[in-house]
mmCIF file of C-alpha atoms and ligand atoms in Angstrom:
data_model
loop_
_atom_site.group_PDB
_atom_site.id
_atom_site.type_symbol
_atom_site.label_atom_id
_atom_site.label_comp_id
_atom_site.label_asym_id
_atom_site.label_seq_id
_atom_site.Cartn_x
_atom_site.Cartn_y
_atom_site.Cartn_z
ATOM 1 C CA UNK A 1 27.312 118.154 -70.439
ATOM 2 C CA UNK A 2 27.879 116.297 -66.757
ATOM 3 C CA UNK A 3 28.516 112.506 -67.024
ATOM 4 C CA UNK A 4 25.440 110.468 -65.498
ATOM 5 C CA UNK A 5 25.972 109.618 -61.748
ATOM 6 C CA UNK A 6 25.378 106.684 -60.049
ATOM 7 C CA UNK A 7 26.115 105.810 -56.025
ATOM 8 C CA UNK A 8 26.595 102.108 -55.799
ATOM 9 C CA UNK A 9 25.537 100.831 -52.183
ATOM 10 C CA UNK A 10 26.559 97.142 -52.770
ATOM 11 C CA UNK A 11 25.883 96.614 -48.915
ATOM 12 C CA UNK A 12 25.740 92.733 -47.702
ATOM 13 C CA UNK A 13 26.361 89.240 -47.753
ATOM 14 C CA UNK A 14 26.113 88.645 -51.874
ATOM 15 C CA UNK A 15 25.677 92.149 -52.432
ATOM 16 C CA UNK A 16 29.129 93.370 -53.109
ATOM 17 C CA UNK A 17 30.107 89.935 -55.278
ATOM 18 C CA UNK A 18 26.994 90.517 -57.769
ATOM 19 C CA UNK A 19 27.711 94.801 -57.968
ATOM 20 C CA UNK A 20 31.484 93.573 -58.739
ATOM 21 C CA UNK A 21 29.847 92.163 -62.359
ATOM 22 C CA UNK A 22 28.127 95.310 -62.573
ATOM 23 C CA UNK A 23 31.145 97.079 -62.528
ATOM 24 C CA UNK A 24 31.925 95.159 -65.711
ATOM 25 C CA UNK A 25 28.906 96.676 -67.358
ATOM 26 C CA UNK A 26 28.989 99.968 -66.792
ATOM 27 C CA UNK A 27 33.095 100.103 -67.615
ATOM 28 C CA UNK A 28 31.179 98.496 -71.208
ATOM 29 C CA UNK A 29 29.103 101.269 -71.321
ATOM 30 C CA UNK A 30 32.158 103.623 -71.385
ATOM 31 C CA UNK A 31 34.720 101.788 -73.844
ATOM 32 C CA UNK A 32 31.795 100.252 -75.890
ATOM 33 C CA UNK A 33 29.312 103.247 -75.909
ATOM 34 C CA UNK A 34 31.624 106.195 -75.010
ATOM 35 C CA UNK A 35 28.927 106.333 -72.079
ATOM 36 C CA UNK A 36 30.882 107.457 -68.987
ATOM 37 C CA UNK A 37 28.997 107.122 -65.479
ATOM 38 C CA UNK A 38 30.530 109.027 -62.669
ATOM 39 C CA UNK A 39 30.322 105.972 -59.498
ATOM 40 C CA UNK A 40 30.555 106.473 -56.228
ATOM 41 C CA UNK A 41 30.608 104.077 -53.817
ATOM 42 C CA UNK A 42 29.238 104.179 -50.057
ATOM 43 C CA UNK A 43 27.652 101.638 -47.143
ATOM 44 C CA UNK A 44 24.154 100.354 -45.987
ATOM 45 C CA UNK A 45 22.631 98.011 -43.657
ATOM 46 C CA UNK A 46 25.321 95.980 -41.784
ATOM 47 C CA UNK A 47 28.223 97.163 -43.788
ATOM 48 C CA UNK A 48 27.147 100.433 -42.409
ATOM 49 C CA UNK A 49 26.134 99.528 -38.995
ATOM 50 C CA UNK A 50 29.113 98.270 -38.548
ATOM 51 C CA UNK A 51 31.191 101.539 -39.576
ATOM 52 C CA UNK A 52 29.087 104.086 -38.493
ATOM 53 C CA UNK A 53 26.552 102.018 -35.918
ATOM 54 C CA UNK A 54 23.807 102.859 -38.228
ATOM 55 C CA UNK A 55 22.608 101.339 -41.240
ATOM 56 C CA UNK A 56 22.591 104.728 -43.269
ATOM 57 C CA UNK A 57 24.385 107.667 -42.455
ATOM 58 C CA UNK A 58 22.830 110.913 -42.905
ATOM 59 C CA UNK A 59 26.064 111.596 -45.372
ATOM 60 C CA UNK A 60 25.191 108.308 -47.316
ATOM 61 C CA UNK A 61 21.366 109.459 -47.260
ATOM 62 C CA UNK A 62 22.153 112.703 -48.711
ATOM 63 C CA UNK A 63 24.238 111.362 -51.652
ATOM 64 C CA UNK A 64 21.613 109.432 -52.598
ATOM 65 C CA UNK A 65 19.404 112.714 -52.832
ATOM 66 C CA UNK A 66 22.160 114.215 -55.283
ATOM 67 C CA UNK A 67 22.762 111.692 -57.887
ATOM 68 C CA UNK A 68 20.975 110.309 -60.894
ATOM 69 C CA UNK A 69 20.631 106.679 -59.303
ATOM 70 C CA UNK A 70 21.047 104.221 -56.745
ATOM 71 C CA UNK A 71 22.148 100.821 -57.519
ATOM 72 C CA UNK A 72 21.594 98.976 -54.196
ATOM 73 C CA UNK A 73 23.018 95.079 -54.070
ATOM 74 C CA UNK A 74 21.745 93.572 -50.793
ATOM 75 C CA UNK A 75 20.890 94.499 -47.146
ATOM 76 C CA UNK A 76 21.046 92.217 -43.882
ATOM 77 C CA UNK A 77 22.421 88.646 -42.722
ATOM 78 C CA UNK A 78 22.407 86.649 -39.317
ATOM 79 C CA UNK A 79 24.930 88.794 -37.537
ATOM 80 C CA UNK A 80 22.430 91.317 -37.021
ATOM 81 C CA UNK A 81 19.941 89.334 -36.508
ATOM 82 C CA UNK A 82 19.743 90.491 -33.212
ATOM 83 C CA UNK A 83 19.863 94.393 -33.312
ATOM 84 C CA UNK A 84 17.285 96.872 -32.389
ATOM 85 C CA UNK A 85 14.999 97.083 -34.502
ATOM 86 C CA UNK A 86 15.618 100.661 -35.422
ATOM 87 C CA UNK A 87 19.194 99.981 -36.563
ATOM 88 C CA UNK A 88 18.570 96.361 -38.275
ATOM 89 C CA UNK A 89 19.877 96.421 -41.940
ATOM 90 C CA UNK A 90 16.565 96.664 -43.186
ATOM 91 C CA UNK A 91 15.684 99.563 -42.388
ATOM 92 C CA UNK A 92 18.698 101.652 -43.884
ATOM 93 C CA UNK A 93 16.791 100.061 -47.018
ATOM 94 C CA UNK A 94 13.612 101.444 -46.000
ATOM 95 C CA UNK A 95 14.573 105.024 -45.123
ATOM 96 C CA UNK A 96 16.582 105.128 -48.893
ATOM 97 C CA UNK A 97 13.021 104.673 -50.116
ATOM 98 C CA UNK A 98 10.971 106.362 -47.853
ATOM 99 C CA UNK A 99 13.128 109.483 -48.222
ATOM 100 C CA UNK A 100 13.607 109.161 -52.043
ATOM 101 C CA UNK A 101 10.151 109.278 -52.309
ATOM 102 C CA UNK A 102 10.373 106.160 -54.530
ATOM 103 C CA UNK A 103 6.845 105.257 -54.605
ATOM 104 C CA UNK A 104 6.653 102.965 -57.419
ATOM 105 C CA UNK A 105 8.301 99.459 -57.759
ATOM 106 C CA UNK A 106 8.806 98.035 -60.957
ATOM 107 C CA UNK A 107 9.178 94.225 -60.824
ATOM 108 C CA UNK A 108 9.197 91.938 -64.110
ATOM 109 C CA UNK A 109 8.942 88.970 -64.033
ATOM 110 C CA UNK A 110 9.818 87.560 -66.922
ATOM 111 C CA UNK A 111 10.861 83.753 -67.848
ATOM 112 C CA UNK A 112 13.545 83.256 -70.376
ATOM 113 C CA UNK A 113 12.923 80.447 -72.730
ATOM 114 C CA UNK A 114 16.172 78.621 -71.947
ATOM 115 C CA UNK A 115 14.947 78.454 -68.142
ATOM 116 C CA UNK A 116 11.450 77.445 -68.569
ATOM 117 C CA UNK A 117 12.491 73.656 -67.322
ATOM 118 C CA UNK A 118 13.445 75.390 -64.203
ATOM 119 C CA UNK A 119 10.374 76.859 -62.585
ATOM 120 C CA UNK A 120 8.639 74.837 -59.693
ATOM 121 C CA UNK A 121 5.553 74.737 -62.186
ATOM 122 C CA UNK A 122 4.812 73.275 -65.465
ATOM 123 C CA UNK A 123 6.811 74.532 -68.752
ATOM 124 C CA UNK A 124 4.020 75.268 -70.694
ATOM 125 C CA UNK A 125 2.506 77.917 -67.619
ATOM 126 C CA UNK A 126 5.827 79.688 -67.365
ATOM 127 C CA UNK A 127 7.080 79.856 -71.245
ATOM 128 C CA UNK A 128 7.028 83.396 -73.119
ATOM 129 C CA UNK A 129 5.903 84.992 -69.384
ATOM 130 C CA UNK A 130 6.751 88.652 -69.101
ATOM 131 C CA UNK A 131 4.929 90.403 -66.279
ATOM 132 C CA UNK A 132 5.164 93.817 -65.057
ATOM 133 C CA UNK A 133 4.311 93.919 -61.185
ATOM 134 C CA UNK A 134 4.149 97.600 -59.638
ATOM 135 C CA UNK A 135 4.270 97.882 -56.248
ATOM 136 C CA UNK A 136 3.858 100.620 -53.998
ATOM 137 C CA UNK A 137 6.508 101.462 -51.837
ATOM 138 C CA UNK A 138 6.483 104.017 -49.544
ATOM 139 C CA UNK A 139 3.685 103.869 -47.602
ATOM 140 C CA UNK A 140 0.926 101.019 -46.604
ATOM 141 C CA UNK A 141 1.434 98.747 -43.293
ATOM 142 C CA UNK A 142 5.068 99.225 -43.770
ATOM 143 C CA UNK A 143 5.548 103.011 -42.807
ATOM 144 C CA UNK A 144 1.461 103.260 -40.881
ATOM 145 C CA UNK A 145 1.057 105.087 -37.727
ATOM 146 C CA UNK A 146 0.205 104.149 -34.579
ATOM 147 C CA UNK A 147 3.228 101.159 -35.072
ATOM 148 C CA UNK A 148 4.949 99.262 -32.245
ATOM 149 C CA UNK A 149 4.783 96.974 -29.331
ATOM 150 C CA UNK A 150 3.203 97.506 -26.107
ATOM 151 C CA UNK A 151 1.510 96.178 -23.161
ATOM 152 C CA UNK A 152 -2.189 95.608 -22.041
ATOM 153 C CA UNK A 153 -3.350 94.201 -19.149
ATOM 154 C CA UNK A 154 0.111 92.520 -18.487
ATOM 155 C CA UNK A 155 -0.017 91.245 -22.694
ATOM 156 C CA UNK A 156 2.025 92.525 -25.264
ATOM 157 C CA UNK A 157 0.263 93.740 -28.372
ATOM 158 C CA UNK A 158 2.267 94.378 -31.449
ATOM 159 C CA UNK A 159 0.362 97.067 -33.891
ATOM 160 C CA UNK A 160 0.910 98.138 -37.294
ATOM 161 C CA UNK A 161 -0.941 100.213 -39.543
ATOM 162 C CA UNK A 162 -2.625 100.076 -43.016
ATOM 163 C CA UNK A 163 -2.932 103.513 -44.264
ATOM 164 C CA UNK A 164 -3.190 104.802 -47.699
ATOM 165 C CA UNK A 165 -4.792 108.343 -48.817
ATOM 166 C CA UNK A 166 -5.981 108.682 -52.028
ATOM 167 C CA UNK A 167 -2.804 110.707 -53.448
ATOM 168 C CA UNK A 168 -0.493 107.684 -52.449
ATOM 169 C CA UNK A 169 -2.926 105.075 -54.064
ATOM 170 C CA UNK A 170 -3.508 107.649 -57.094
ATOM 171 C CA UNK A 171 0.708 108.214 -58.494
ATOM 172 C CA UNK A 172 1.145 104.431 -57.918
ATOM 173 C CA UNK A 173 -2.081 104.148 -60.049
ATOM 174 C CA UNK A 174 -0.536 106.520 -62.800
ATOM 175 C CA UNK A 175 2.787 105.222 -63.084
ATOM 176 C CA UNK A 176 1.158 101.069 -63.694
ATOM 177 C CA UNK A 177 -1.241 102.422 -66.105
ATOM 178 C CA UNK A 178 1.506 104.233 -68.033
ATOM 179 C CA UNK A 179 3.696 100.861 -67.909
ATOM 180 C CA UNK A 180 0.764 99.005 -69.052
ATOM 181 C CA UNK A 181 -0.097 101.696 -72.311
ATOM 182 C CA UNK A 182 3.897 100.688 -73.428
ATOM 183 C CA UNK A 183 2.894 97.215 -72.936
ATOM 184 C CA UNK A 184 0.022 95.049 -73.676
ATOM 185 C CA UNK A 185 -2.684 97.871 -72.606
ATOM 186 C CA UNK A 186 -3.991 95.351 -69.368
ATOM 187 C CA UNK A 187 -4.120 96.326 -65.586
ATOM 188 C CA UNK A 188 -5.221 93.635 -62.941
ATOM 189 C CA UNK A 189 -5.042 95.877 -59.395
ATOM 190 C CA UNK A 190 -4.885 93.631 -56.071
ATOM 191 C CA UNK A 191 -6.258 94.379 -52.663
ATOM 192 C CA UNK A 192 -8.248 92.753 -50.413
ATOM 193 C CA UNK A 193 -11.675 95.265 -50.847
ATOM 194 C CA UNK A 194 -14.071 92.226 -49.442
ATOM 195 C CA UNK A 195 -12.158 92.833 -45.881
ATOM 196 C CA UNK A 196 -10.015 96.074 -45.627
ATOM 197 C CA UNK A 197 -11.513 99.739 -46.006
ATOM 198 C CA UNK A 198 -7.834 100.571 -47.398
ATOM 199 C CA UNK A 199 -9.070 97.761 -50.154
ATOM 200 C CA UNK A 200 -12.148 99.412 -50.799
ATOM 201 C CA UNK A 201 -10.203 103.241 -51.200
ATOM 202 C CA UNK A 202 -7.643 101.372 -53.705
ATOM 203 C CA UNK A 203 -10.356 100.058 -55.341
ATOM 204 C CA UNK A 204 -12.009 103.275 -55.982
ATOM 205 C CA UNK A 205 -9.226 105.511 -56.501
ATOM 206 C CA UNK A 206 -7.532 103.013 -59.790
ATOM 207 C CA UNK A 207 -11.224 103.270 -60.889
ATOM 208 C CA UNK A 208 -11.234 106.838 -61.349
ATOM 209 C CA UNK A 209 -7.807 106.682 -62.736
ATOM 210 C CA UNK A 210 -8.689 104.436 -65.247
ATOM 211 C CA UNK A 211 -11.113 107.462 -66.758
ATOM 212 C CA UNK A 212 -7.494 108.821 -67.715
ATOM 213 C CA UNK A 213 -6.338 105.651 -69.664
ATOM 214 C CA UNK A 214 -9.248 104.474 -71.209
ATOM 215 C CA UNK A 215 -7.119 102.147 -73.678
ATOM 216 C CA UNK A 216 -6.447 99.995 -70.623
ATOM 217 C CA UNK A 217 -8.537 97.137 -69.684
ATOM 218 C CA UNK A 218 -8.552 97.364 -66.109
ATOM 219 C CA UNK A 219 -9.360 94.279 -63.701
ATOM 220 C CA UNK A 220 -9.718 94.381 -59.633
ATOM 221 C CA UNK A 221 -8.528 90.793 -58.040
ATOM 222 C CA UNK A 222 -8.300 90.314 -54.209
ATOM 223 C CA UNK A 223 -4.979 89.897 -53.353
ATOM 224 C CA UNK A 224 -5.321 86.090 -52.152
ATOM 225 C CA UNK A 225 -6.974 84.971 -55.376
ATOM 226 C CA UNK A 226 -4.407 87.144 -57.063
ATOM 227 C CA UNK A 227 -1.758 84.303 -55.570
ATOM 228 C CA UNK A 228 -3.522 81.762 -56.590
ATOM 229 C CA UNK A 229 -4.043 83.292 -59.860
ATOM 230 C CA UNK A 230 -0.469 83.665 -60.083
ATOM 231 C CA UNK A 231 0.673 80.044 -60.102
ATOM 232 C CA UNK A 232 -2.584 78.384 -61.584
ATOM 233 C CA UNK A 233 -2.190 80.741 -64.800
ATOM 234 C CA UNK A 234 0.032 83.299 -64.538
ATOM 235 C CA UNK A 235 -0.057 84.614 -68.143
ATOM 236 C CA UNK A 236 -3.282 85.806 -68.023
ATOM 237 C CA UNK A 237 -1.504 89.067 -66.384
ATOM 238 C CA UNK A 238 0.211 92.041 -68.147
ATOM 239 C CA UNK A 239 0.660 94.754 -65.513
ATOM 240 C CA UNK A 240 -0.058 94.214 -61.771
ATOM 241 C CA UNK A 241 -1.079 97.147 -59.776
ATOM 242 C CA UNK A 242 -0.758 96.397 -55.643
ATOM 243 C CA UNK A 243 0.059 98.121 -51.989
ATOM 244 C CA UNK A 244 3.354 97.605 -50.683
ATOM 245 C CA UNK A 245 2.485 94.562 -48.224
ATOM 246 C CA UNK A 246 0.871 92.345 -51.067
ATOM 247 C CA UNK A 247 3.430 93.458 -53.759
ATOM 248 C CA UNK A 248 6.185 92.358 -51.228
ATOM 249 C CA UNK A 249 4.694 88.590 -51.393
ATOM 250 C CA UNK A 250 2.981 88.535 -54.831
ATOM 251 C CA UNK A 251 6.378 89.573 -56.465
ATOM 252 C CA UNK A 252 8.358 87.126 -54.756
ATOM 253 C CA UNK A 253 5.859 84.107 -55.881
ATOM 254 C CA UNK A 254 6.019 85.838 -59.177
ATOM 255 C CA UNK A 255 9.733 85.646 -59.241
ATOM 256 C CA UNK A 256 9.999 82.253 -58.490
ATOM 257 C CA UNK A 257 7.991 81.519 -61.492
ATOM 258 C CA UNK A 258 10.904 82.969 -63.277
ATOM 259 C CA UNK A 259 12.929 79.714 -62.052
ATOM 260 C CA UNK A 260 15.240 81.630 -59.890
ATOM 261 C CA UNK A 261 15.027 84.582 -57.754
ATOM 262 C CA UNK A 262 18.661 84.901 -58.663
ATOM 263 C CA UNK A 263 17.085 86.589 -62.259
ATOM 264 C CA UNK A 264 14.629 89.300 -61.226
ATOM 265 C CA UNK A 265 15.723 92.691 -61.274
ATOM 266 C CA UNK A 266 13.759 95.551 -59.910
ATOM 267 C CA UNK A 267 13.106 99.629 -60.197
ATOM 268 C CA UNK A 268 11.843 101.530 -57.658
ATOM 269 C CA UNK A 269 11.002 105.117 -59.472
ATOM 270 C CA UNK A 270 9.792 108.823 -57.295
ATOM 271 C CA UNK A 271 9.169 112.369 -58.860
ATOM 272 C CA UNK A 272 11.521 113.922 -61.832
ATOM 273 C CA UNK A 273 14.302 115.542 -60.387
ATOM 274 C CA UNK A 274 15.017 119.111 -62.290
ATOM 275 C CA UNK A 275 16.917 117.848 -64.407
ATOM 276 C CA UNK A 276 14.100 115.654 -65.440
ATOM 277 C CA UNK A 277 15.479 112.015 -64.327
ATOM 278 C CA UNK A 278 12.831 110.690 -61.767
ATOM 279 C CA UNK A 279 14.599 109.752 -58.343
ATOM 280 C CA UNK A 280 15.217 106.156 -58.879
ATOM 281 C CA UNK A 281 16.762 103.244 -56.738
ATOM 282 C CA UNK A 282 17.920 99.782 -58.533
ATOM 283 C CA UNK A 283 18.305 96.375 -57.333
ATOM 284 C CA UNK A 284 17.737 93.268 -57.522
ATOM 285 C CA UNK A 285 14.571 91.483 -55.549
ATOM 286 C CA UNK A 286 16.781 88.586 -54.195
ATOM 287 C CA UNK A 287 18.866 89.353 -50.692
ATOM 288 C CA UNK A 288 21.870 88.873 -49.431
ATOM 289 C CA UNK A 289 21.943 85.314 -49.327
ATOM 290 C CA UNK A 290 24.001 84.445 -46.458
ATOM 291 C CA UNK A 291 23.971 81.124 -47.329
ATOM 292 C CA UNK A 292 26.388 81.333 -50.441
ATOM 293 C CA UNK A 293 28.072 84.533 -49.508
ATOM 294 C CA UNK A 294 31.886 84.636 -50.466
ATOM 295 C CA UNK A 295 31.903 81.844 -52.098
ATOM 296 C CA UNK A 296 31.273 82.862 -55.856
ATOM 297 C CA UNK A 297 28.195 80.701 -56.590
ATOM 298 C CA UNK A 298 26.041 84.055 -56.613
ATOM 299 C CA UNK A 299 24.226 84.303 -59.650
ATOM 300 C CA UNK A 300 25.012 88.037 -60.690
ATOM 301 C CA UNK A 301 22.009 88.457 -63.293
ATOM 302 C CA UNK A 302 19.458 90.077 -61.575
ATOM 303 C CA UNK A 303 21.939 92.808 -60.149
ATOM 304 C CA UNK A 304 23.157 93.156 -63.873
ATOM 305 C CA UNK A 305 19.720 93.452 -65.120
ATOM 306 C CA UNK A 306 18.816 96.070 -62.456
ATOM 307 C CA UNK A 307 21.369 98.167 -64.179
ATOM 308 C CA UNK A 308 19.725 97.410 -67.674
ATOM 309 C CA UNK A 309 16.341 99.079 -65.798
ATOM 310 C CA UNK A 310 18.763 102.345 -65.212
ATOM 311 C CA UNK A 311 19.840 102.809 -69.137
ATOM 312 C CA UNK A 312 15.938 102.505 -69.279
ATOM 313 C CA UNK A 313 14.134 104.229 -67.182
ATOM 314 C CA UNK A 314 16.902 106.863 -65.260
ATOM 315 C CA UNK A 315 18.815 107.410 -68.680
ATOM 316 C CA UNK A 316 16.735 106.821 -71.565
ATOM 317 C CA UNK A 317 19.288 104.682 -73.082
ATOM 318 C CA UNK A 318 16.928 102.018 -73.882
ATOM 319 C CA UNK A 319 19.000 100.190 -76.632
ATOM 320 C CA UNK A 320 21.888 99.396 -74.313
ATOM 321 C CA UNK A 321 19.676 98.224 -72.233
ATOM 322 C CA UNK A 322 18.079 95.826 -74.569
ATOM 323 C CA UNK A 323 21.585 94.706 -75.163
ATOM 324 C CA UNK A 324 21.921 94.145 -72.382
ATOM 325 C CA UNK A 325 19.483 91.725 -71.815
ATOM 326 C CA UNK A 326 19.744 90.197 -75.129
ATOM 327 C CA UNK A 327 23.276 89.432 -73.588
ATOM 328 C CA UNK A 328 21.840 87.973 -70.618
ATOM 329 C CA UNK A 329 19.341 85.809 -73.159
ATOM 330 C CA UNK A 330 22.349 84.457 -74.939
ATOM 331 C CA UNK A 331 24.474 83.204 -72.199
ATOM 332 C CA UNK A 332 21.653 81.681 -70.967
ATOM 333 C CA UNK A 333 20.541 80.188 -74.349
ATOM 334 C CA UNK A 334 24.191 78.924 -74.743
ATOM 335 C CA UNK A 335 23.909 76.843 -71.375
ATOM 336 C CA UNK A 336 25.796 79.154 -68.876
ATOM 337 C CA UNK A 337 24.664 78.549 -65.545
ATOM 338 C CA UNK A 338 25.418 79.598 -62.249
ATOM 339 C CA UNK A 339 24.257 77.208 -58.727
ATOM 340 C CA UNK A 340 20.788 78.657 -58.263
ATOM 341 C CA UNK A 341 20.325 77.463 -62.293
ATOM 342 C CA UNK A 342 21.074 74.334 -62.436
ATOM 343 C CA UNK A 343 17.645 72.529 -62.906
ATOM 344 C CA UNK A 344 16.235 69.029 -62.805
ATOM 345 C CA UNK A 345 19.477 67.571 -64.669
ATOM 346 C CA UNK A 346 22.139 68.974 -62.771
ATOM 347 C CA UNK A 347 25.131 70.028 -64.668
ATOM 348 C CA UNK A 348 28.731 71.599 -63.821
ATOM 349 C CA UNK A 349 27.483 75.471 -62.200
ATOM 350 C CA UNK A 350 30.035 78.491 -63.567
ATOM 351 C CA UNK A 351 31.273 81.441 -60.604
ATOM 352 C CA UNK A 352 30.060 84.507 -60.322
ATOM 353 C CA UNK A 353 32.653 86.072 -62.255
ATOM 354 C CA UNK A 354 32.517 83.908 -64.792
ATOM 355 C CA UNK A 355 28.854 84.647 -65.372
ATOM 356 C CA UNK A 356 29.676 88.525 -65.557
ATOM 357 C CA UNK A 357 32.475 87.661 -68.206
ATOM 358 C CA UNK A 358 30.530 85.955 -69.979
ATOM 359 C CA UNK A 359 27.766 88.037 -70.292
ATOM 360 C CA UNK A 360 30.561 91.392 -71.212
ATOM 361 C CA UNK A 361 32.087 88.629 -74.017
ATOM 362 C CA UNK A 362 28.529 88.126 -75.406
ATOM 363 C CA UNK A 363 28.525 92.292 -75.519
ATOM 364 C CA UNK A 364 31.544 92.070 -77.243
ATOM 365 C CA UNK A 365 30.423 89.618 -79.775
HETATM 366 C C1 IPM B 1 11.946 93.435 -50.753
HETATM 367 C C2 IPM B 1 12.459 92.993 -49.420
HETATM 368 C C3 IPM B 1 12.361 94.150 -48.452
HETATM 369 C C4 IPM B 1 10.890 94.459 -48.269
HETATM 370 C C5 IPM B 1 13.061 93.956 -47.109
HETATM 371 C C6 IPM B 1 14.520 93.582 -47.272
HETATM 372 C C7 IPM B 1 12.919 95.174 -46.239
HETATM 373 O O1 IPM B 1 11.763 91.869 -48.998
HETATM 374 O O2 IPM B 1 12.478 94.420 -51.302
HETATM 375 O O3 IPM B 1 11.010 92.819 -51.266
HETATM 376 O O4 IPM B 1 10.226 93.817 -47.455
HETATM 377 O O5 IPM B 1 10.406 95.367 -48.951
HETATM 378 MG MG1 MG B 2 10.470 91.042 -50.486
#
């Protein structure tokens, strides 16, 4: 039997100091678990612009087609700032899931109980949440034709494109009510039906999937009210069901629920491969955090958690990965705490590398 592959692109800024922790992990998984991955390592976004003057290389791209899965760390920072838009680090991010085919986004949100003094909103909203947002992710105003900027009677006009068909809408449908029939059997999809024709499709087409899941209670929410929703009383959701532009923005005011976006991992899941693994991309929803880069204060968690989401859903090794996070829980329960943690009564923050240590020692334990 071949040893599970992975390609780590640890990319920029904070990217490379959080994937470092990972490394810890997945050498755990081999001495600890006799679970060996082969790695490989390669560039994106302005690591690789700078290299290669792109921000994926057609090589890079094409070893991401061959392996089991992607962990991705960060993309982008001020130094490119300023590129053309068709090599800006973004979009090296972009084309890995556009060409993937990694159509659906897993993002939990979840708040762990020793962090519910953290969030921006009241402890009693945030405690004991655990929400599943699915996003899709490879189509919607982000990829829509006609796109660009031109001029009109001597004014610029920048256009994009909302476009969904009812296949797109449909998988992205099938894959949140699957997550939701593991969970607690509820569905809330998002759009904005009272405006957007696209709305009224998605609307339609999670209806007639729902014929397929009848288990599930399914709910429809325009997408404003779902933001509202989401900090007035965000435990009323379960799974989350939204197009790529409003899944962007809903899952990072979900996240921040969460106390930190420095704790919210993320999947991003396409079509079984034949050896039955579905394509599959990992990484965490925060960036690269120019801000704090090279100086250790990076909280690694949410990288290290994206790799829990890979035992889970790429390798079926779902017991490691609830090790995994128990780990996580434990450190966190026993007051470790990087900058982005360190709440309303300060305290003395731990480095990067001393996060992923600890977290490998509570393995250990
Ligand atoms: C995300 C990010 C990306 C997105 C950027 C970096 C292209 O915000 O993964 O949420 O907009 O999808
Ligand atoms: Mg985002």
């Amino acid at each position: 039997m071949t040893n599970p592959s992975l390609l780590i692109l640890a990319g920029d800024g904070i990217g490379p100091e959080v994937m470092a922790e990972v490394k810890k992990v997945i050498a755990w998984m081999d001495t600890a678990k006799g679970v060996t991955f082969d790695v490989s390592e390669d560039l994106v976004g302005g690591a690789a612009y700078d290299k290669h003057g792109v921000p994926l290389s057609d090589a890079t791209m094409a070893a991401a087609q061959e392996v089991d899965a992607v962990l991705l760390g960060a993309v982008g920072g001020p130094a490119y700032d300023d590129l053309d838009f068709s090599v800006k680090p973004e979009r090296g991010l972009l084309r890995l899931r556009k060409e993937m085919d990694l159509f659906a986004n897993l993002r939990p949100a979840q708040c762990f109980d020793a962090l519910a003094d953290f969030s921006s909103l009241k402890k009693d909203i945030v405690a004991g949440l655990d929400i599943m947002i699915v996003r899709e992710l490879t189509s919607g105003v982000y990829f829509g034709e006609p796109r660009g900027i031109h001029t009109e009677d001597n004014m610029r006009v920048g256009i994009n494109t909302q476009r969904y068909t009812e296949a797109e809408i449909e998988r992205g449908a099938r894959a949140a009510f699957e997550l939701a029939m593991k969970r607690d059997k509820r569905l809330c999809s998002m759009e904005k039906a009272n405006v957007m024709e696209s709305g009224i499709l998605w609307r339609d087409v999670v209806t007639e999937v729902h014929a397929d899941y009848p288990e599930v209670e399914l709910s429809h929410m325009y997408a404003d009210n779902g933001a509202m929703q989401l900090v007035r009383a965000p435990k009323q959701f379960d799974v989350i069901y939204t197009d790529n532009l409003f899944g962007d923005i809903l899952s990072d005011c979900a996240a921040m629920l969460t106390g930190s976006l420095g704790m919210l991992p993320s999947a991003s899941l396409g079509v079984p491969m034949a050896n039955g693994r579905p394509k599959a991309m990992y990484e965490p929803v925060h960036g690269s955090a120019p801000d704090i880069t090279g100086q250790g204060k990076a909280n690694p968690i949410a990288c290290i958690l994206s790799f829990a989401m890979a035992l889970r859903y790429s390798f079926d090794m779902g017991e490691a990965a609830t090790q995994v996070e128990a780990a996580v829980e434990k450190v966190l329960a026993d007051g470790a705490r990087t900058a982005d943690l360190m709440g309303p009564d300060g305290g003395t923050p731990i480095s990067t590398t001393d996060m992923g240590d600890a977290i490998i020692a509570a393995l250990n334990a």
